[in-house]
JSON list of C-alpha atoms in Angstrom, two decimals:
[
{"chain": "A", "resi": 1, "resn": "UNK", "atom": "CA", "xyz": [0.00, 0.00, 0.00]},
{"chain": "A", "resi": 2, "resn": "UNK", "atom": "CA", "xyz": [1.05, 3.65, -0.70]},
{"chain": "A", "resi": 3, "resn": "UNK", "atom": "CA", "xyz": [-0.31, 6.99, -0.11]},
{"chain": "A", "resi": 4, "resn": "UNK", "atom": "CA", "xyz": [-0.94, 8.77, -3.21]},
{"chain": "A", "resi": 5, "resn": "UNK", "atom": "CA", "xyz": [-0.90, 12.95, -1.48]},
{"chain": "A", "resi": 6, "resn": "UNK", "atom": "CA", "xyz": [2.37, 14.51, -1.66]},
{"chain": "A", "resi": 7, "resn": "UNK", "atom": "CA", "xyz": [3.95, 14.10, 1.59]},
{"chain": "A", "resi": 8, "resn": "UNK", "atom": "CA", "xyz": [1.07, 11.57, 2.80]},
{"chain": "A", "resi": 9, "resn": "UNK", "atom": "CA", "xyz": [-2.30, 12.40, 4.14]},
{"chain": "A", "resi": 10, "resn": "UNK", "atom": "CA", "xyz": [-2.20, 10.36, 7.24]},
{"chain": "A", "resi": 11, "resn": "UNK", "atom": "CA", "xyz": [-4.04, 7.49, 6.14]},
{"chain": "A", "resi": 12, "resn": "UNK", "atom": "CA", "xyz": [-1.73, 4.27, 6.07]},
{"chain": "A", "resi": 13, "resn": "UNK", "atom": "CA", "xyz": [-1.01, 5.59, 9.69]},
{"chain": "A", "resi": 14, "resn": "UNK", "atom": "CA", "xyz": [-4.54, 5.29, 10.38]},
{"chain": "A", "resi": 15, "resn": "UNK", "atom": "CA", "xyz": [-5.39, 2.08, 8.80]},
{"chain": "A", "resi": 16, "resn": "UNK", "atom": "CA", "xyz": [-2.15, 0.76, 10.79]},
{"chain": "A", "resi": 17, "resn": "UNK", "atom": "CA", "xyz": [-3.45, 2.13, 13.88]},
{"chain": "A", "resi": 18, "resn": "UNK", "atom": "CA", "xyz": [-6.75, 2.40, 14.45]},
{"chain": "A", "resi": 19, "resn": "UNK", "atom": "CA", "xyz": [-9.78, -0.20, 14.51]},
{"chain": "A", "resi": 20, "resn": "UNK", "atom": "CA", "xyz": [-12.27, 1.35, 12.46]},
{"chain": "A", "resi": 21, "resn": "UNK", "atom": "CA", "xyz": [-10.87, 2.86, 9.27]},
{"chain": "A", "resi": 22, "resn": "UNK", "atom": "CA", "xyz": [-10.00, -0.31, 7.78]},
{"chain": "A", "resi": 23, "resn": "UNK", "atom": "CA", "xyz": [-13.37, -1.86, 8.59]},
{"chain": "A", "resi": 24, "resn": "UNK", "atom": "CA", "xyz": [-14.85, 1.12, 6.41]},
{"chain": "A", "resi": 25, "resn": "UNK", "atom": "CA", "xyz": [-12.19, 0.91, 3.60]},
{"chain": "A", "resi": 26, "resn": "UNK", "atom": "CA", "xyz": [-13.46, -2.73, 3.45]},
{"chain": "A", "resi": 27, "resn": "UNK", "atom": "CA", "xyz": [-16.71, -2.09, 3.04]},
{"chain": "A", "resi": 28, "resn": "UNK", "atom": "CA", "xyz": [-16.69, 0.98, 0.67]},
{"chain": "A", "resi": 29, "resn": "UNK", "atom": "CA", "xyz": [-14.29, -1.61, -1.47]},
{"chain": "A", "resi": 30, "resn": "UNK", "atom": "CA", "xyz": [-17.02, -4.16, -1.60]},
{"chain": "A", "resi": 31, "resn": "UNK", "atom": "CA", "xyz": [-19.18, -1.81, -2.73]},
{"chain": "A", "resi": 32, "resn": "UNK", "atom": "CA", "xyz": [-17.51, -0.87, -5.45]},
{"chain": "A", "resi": 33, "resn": "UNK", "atom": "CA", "xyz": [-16.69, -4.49, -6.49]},
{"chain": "A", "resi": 34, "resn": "UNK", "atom": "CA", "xyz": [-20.90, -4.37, -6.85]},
{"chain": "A", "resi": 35, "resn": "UNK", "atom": "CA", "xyz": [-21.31, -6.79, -3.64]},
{"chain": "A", "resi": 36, "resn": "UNK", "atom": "CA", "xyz": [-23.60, -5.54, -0.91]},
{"chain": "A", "resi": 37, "resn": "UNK", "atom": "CA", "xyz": [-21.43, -4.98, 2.16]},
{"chain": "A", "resi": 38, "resn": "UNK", "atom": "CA", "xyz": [-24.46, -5.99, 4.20]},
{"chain": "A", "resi": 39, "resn": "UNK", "atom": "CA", "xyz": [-25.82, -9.15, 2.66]},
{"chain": "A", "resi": 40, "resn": "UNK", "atom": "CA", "xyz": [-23.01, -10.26, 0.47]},
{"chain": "A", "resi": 41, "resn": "UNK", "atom": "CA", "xyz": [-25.43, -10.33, -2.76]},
{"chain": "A", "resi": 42, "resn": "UNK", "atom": "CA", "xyz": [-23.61, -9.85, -5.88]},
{"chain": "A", "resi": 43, "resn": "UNK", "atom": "CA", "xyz": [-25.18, -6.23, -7.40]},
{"chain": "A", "resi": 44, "resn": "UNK", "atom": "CA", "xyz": [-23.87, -7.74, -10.71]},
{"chain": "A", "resi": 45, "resn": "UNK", "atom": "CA", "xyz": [-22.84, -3.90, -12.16]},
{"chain": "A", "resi": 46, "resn": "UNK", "atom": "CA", "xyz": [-22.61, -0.78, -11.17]},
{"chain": "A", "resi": 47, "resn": "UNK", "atom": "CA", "xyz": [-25.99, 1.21, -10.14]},
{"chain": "A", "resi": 48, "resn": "UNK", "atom": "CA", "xyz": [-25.78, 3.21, -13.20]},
{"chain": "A", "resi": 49, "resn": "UNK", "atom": "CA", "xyz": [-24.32, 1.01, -15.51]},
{"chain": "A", "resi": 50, "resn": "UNK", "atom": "CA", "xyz": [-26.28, -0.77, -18.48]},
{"chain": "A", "resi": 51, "resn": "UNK", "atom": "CA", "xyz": [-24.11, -3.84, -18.67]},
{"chain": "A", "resi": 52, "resn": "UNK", "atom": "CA", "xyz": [-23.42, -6.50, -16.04]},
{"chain": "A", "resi": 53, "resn": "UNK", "atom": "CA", "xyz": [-19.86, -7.05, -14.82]},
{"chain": "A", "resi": 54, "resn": "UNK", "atom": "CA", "xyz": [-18.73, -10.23, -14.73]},
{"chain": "A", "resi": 55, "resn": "UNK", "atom": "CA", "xyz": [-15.27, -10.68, -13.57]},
{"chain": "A", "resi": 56, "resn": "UNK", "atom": "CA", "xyz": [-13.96, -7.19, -13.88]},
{"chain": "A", "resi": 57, "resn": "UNK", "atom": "CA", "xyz": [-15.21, -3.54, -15.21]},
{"chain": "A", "resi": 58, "resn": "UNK", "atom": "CA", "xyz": [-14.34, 0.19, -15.72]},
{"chain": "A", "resi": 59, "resn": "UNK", "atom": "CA", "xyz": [-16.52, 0.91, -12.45]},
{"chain": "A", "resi": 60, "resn": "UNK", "atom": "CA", "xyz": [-14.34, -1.86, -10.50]},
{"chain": "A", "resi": 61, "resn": "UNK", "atom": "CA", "xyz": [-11.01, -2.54, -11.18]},
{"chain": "A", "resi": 62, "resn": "UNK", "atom": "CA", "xyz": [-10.37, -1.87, -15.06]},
{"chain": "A", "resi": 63, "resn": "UNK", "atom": "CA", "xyz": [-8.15, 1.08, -15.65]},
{"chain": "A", "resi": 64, "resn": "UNK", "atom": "CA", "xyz": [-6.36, 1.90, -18.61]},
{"chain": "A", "resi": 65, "resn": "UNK", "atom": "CA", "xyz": [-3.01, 1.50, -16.59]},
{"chain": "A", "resi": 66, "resn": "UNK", "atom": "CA", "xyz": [-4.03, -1.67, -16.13]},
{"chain": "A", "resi": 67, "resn": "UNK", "atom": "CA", "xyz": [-4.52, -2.75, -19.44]},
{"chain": "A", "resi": 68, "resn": "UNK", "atom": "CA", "xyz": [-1.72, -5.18, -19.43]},
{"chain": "A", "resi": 69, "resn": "UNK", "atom": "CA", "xyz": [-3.48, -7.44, -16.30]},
{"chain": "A", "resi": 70, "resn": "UNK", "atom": "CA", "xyz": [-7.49, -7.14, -17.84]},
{"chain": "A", "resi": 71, "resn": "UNK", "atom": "CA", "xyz": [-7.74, -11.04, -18.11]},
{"chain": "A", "resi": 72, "resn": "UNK", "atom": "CA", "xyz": [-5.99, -11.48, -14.53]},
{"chain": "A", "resi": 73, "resn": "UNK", "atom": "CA", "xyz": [-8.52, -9.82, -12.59]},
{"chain": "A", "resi": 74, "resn": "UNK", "atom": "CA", "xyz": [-11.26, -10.94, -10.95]},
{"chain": "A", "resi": 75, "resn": "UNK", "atom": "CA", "xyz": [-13.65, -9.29, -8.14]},
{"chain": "A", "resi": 76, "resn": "UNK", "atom": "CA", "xyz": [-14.95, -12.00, -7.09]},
{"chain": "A", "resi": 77, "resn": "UNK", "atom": "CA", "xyz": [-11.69, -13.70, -5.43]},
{"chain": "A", "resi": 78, "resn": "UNK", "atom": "CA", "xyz": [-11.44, -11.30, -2.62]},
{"chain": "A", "resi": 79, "resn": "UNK", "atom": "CA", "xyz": [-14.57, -10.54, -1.64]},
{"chain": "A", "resi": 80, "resn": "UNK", "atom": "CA", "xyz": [-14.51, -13.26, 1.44]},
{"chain": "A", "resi": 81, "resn": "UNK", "atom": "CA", "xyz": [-11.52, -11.27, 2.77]},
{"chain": "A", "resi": 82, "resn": "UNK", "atom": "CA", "xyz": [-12.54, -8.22, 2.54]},
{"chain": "A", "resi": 83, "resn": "UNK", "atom": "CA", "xyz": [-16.13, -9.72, 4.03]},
{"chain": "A", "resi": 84, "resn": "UNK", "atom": "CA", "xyz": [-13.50, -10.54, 7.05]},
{"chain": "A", "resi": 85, "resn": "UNK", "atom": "CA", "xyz": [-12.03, -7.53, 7.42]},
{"chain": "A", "resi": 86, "resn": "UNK", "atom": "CA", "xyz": [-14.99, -5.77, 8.10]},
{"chain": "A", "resi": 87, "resn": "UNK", "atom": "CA", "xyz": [-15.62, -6.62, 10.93]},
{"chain": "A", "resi": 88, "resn": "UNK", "atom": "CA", "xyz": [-11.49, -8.04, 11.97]},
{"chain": "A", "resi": 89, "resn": "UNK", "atom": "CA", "xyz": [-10.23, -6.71, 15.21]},
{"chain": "A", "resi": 90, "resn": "UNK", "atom": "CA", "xyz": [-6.91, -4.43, 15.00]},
{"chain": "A", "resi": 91, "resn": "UNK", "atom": "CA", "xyz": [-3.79, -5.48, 18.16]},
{"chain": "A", "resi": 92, "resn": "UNK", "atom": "CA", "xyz": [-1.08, -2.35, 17.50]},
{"chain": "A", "resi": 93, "resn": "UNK", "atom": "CA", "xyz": [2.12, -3.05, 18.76]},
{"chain": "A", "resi": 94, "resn": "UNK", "atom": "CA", "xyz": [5.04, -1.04, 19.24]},
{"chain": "A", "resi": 95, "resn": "UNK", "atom": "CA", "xyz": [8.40, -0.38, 18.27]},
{"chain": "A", "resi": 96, "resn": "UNK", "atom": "CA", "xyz": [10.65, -3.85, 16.87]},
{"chain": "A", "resi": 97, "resn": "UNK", "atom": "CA", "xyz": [7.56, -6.17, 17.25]},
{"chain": "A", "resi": 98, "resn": "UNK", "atom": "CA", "xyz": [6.69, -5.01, 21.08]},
{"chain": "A", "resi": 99, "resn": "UNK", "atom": "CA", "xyz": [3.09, -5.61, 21.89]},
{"chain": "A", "resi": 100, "resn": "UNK", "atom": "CA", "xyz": [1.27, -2.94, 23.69]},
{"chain": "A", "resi": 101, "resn": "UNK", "atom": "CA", "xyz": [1.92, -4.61, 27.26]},
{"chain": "A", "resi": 102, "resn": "UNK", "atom": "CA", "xyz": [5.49, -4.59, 26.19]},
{"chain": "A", "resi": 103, "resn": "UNK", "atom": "CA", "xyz": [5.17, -1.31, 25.21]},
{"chain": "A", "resi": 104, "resn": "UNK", "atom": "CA", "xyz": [3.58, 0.24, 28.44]},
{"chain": "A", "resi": 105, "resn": "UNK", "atom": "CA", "xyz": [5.90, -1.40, 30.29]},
{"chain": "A", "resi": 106, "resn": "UNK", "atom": "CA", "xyz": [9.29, -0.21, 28.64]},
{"chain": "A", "resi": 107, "resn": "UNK", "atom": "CA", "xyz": [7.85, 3.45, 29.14]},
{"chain": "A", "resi": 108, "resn": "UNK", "atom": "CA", "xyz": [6.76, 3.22, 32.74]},
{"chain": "A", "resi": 109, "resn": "UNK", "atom": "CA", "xyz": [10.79, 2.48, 33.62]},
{"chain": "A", "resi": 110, "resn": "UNK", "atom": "CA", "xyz": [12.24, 5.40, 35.00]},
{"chain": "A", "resi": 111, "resn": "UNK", "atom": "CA", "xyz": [8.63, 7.28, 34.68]},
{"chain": "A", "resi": 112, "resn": "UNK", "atom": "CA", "xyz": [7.72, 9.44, 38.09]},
{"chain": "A", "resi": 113, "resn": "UNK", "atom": "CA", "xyz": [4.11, 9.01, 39.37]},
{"chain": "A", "resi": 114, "resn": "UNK", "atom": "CA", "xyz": [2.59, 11.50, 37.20]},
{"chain": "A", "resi": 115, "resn": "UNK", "atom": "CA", "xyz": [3.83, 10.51, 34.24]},
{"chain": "A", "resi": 116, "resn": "UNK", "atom": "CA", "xyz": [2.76, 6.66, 35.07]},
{"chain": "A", "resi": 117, "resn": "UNK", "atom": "CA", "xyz": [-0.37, 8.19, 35.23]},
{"chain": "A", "resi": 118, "resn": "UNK", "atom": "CA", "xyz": [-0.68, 9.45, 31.93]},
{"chain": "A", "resi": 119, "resn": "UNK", "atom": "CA", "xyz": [0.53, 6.40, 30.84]},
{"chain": "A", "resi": 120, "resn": "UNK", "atom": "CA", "xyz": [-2.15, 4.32, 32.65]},
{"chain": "A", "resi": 121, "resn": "UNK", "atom": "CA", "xyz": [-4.64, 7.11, 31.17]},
{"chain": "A", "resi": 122, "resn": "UNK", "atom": "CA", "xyz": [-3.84, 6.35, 27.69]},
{"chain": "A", "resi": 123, "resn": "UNK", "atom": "CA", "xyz": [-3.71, 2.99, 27.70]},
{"chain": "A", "resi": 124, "resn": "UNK", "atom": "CA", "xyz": [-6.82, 2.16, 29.95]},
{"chain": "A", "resi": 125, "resn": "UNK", "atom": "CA", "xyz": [-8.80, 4.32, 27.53]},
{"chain": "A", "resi": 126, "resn": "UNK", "atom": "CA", "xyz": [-7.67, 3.08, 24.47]},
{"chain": "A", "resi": 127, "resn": "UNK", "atom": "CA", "xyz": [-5.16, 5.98, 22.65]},
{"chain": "A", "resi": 128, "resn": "UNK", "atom": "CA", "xyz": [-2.01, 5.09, 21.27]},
{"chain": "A", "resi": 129, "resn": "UNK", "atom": "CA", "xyz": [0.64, 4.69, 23.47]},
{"chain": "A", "resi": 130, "resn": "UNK", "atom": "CA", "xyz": [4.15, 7.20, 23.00]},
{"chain": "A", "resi": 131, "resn": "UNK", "atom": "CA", "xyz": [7.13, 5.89, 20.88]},
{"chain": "A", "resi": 132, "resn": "UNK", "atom": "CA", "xyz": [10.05, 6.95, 23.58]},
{"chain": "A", "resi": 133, "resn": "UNK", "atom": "CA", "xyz": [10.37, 8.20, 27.01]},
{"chain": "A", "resi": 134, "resn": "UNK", "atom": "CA", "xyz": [12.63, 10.46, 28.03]},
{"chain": "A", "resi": 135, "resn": "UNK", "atom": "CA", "xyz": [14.30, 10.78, 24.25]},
{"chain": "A", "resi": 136, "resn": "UNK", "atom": "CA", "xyz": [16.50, 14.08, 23.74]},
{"chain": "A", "resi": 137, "resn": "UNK", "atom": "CA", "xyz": [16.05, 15.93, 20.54]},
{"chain": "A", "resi": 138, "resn": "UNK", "atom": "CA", "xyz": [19.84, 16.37, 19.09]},
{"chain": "A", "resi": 139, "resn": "UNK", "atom": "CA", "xyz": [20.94, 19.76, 18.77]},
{"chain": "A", "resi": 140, "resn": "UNK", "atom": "CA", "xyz": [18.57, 21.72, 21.02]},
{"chain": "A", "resi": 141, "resn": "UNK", "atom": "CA", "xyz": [19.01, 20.11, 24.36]},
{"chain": "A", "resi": 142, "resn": "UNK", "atom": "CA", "xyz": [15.55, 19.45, 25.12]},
{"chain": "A", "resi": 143, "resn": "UNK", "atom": "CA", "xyz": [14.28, 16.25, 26.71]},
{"chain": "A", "resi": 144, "resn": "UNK", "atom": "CA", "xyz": [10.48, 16.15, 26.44]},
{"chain": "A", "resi": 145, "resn": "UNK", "atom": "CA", "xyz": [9.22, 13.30, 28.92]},
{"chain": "A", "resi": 146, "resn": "UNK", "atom": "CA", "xyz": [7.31, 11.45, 26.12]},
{"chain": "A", "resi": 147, "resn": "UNK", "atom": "CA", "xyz": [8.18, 11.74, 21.96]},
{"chain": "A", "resi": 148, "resn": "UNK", "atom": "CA", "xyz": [5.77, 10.38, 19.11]},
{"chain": "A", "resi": 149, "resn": "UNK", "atom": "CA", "xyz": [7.09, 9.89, 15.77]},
{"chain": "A", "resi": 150, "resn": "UNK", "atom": "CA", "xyz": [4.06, 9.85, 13.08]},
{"chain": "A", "resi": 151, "resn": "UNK", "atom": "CA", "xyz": [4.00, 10.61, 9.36]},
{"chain": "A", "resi": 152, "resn": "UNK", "atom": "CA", "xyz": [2.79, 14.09, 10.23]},
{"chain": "A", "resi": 153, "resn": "UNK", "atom": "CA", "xyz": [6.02, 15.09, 12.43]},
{"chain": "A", "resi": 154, "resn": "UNK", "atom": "CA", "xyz": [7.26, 14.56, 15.42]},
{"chain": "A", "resi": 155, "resn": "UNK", "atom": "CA", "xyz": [5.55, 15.25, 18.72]},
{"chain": "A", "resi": 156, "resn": "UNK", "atom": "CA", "xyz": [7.04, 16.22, 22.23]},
{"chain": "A", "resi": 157, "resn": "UNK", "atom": "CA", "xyz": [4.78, 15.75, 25.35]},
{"chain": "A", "resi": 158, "resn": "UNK", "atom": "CA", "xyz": [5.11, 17.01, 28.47]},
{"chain": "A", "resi": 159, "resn": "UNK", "atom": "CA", "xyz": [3.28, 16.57, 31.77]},
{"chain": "A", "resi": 160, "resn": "UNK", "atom": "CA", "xyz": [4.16, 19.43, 34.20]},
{"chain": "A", "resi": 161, "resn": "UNK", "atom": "CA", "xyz": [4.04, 18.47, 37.65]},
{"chain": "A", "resi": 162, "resn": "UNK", "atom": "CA", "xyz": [3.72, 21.27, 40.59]},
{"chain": "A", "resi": 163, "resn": "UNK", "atom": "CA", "xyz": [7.19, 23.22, 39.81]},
{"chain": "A", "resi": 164, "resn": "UNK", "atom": "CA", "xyz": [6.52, 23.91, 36.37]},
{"chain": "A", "resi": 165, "resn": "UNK", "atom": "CA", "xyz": [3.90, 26.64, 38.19]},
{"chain": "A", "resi": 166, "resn": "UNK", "atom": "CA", "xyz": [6.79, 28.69, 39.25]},
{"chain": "A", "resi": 167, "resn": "UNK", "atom": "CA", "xyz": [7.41, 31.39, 37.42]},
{"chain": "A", "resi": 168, "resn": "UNK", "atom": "CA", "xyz": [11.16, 30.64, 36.98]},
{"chain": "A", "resi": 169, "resn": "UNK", "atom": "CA", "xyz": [10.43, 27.29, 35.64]},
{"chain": "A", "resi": 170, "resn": "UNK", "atom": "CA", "xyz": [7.69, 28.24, 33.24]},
{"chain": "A", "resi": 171, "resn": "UNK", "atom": "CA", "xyz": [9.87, 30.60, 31.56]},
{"chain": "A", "resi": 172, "resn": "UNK", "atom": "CA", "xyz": [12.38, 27.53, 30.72]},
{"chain": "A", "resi": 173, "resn": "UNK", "atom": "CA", "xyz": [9.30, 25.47, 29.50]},
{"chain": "A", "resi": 174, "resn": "UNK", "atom": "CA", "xyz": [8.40, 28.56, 26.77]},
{"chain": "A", "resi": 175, "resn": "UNK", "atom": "CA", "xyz": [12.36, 28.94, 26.19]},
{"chain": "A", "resi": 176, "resn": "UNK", "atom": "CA", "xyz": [12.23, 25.11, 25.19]},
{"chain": "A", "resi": 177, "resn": "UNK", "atom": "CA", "xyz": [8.46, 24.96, 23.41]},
{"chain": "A", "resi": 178, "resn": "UNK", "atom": "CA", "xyz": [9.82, 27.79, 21.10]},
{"chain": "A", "resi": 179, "resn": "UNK", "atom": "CA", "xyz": [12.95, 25.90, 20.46]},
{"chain": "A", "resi": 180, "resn": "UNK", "atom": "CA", "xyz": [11.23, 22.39, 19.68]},
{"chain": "A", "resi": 181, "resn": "UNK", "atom": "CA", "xyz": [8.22, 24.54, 17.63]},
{"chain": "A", "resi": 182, "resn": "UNK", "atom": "CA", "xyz": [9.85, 27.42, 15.51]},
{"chain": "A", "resi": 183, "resn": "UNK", "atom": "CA", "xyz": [13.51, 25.83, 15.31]},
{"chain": "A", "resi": 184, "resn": "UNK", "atom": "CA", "xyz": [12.75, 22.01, 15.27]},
{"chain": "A", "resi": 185, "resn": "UNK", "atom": "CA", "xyz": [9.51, 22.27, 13.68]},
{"chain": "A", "resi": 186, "resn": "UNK", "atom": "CA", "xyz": [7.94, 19.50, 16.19]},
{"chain": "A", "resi": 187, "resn": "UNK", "atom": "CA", "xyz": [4.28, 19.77, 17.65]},
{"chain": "A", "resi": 188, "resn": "UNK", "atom": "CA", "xyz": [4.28, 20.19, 21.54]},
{"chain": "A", "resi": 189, "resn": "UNK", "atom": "CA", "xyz": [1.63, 19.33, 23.59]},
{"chain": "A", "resi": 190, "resn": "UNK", "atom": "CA", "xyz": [1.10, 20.13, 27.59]},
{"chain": "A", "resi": 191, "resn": "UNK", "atom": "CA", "xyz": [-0.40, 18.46, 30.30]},
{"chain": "A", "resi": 192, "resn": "UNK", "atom": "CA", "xyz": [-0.99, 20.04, 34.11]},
{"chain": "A", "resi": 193, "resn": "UNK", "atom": "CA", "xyz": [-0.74, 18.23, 37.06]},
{"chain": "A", "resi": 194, "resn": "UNK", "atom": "CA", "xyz": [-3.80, 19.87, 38.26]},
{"chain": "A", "resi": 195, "resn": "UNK", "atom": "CA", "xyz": [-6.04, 17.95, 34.37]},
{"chain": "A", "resi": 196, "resn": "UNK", "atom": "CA", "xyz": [-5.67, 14.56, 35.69]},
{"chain": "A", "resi": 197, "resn": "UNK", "atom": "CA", "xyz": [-8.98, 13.87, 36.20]},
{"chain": "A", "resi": 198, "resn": "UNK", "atom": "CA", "xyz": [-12.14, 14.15, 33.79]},
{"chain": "A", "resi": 199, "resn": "UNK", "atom": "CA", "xyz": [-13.56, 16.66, 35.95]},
{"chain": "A", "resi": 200, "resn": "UNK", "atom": "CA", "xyz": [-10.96, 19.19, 35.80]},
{"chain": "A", "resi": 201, "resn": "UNK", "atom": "CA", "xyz": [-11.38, 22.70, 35.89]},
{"chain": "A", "resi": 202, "resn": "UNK", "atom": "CA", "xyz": [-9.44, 25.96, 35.55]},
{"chain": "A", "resi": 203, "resn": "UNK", "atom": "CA", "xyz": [-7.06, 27.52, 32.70]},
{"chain": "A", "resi": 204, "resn": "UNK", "atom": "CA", "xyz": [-5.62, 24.39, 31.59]},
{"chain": "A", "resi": 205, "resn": "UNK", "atom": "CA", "xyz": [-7.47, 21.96, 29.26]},
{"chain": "A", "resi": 206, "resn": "UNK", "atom": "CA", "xyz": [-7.94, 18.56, 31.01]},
{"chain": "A", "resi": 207, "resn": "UNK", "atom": "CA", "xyz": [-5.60, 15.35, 29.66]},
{"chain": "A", "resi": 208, "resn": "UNK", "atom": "CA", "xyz": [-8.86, 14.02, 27.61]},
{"chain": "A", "resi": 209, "resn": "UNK", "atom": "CA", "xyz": [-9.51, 16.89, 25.87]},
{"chain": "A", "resi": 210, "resn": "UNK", "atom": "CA", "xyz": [-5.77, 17.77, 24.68]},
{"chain": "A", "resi": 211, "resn": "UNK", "atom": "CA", "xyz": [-5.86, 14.16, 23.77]},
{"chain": "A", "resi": 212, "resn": "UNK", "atom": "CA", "xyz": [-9.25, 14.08, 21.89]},
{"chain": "A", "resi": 213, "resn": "UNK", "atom": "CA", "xyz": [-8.51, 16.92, 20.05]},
{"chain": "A", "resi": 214, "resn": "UNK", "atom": "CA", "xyz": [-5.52, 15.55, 18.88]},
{"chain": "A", "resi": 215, "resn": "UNK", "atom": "CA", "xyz": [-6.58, 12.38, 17.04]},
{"chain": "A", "resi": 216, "resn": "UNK", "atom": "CA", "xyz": [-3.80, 11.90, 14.41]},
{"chain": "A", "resi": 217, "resn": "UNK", "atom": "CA", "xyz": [-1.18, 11.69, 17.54]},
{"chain": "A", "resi": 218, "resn": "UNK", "atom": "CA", "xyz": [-3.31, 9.76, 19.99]},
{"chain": "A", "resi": 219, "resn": "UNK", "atom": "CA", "xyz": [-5.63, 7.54, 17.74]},
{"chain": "A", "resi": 220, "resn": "UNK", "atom": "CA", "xyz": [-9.84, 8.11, 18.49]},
{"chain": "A", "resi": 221, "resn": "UNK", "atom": "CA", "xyz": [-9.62, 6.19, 21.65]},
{"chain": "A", "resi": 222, "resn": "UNK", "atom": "CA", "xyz": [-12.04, 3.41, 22.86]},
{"chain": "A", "resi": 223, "resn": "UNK", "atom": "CA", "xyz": [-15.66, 4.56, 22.50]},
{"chain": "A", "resi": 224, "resn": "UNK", "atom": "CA", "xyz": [-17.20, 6.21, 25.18]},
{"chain": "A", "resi": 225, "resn": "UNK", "atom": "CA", "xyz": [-20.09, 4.69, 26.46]}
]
């Protein structure tokens, strides 16, 4: 699979990562391969075509790039696994074949209670889980206390326990968010001590909603019920 969109859009990431984009990519394929998605009945054309399809067609998979595989093709082979991956399950793992418990567990070494927290946060409720703890960015000195690596850029994430409310520490934290933003050209997002709960109040966004409105780092979550 490759992304067509210069620079990439985003969406191998998602179908890599989240459950439910490659359930819908399934079924919008059968679709166009003139199967219902719901029943499984063959359509046997297009809805506003004139002339039935019987292995392959112009409104399925002919193409004039193509032209070369015409007699190869054949809808009908893979509609049982794309039947199957509409409703298939998706287990993301990390980093050199790590599972997710693997995963969780490689961050929370050397994590302080807080940022165990977060972790436990994430993972009980489903978002994707950080590449790298504790990971230095080369050439700017700045050690964010969790790093994601996606197709869009890199992100630096910081949870800022009690001191970073002093005034001589929050002027490091802008010195450094400037640095990682306008030099490094990374995304930084911040979460306060004080957000750790879904009933937070105050100046400072709570952890779910810096995470929800961040999908394409975090992933949509688990559904909330």
């Amino acid at each position: 699979m490759f992304e067509a969109a210069e620079g990439g859009a985003g969406v191998l990431r998602r179908l890599a990562t989240e459950e439910e984009p490659i359930r819908k990519v399934a079924r919008q394929a059968i679709t166009l391969l003139h199967y219902d998605p719901d029943t499984g009945a063959d359509r046997g054309k297009a809805e506003h075509a004139t002339e039935p399809c019987a292995q392959a067609c112009y409104d399925c998979l002919l193409s004039y790039g193509n032209q070369w595989d015409h007699q190869s093709l054949d809808r009908h082979l893979i509609i049982g696994l794309l039947q199957e991956m509409t409703t298939a399950t998706l287990d993301v793992g990390g980093n050199a074949g790590e599972d997710r418990a693997e995963v969780l567990a490689r961050l929370v070494q050397g994590s302080n209670e807080l940022e165990k927290h977060f972790l436990h946060f994430l993972d009980e409720n489903g978002y994707r889980l950080p590449d790298a703890a504790q990971q230095t960015v080369d050439d700017f000195y700045v050690r964010p206390d969790f790093t994601f690596h996606t197709p869009g850029g890199d992100v630096a994430i910081f949870i800022d326990g009690p001191v970073h409310d002093t005034a001589h520490q929050a002027s490091k934290d802008k010195i450094d968010q400037v640095k990682l933003e306008d030099e490094a050209g990374w995304m930084v997002l911040r979460f306060h001590h004080e957000d750790n709960r879904t009933d937070a109040c105050g100046t400072h966004p709570s952890w779910r909603e810096v995470v929800t409105d961040n999908p394409s780092v975090f992933g949509p979550g688990k559904a909330m019920s």
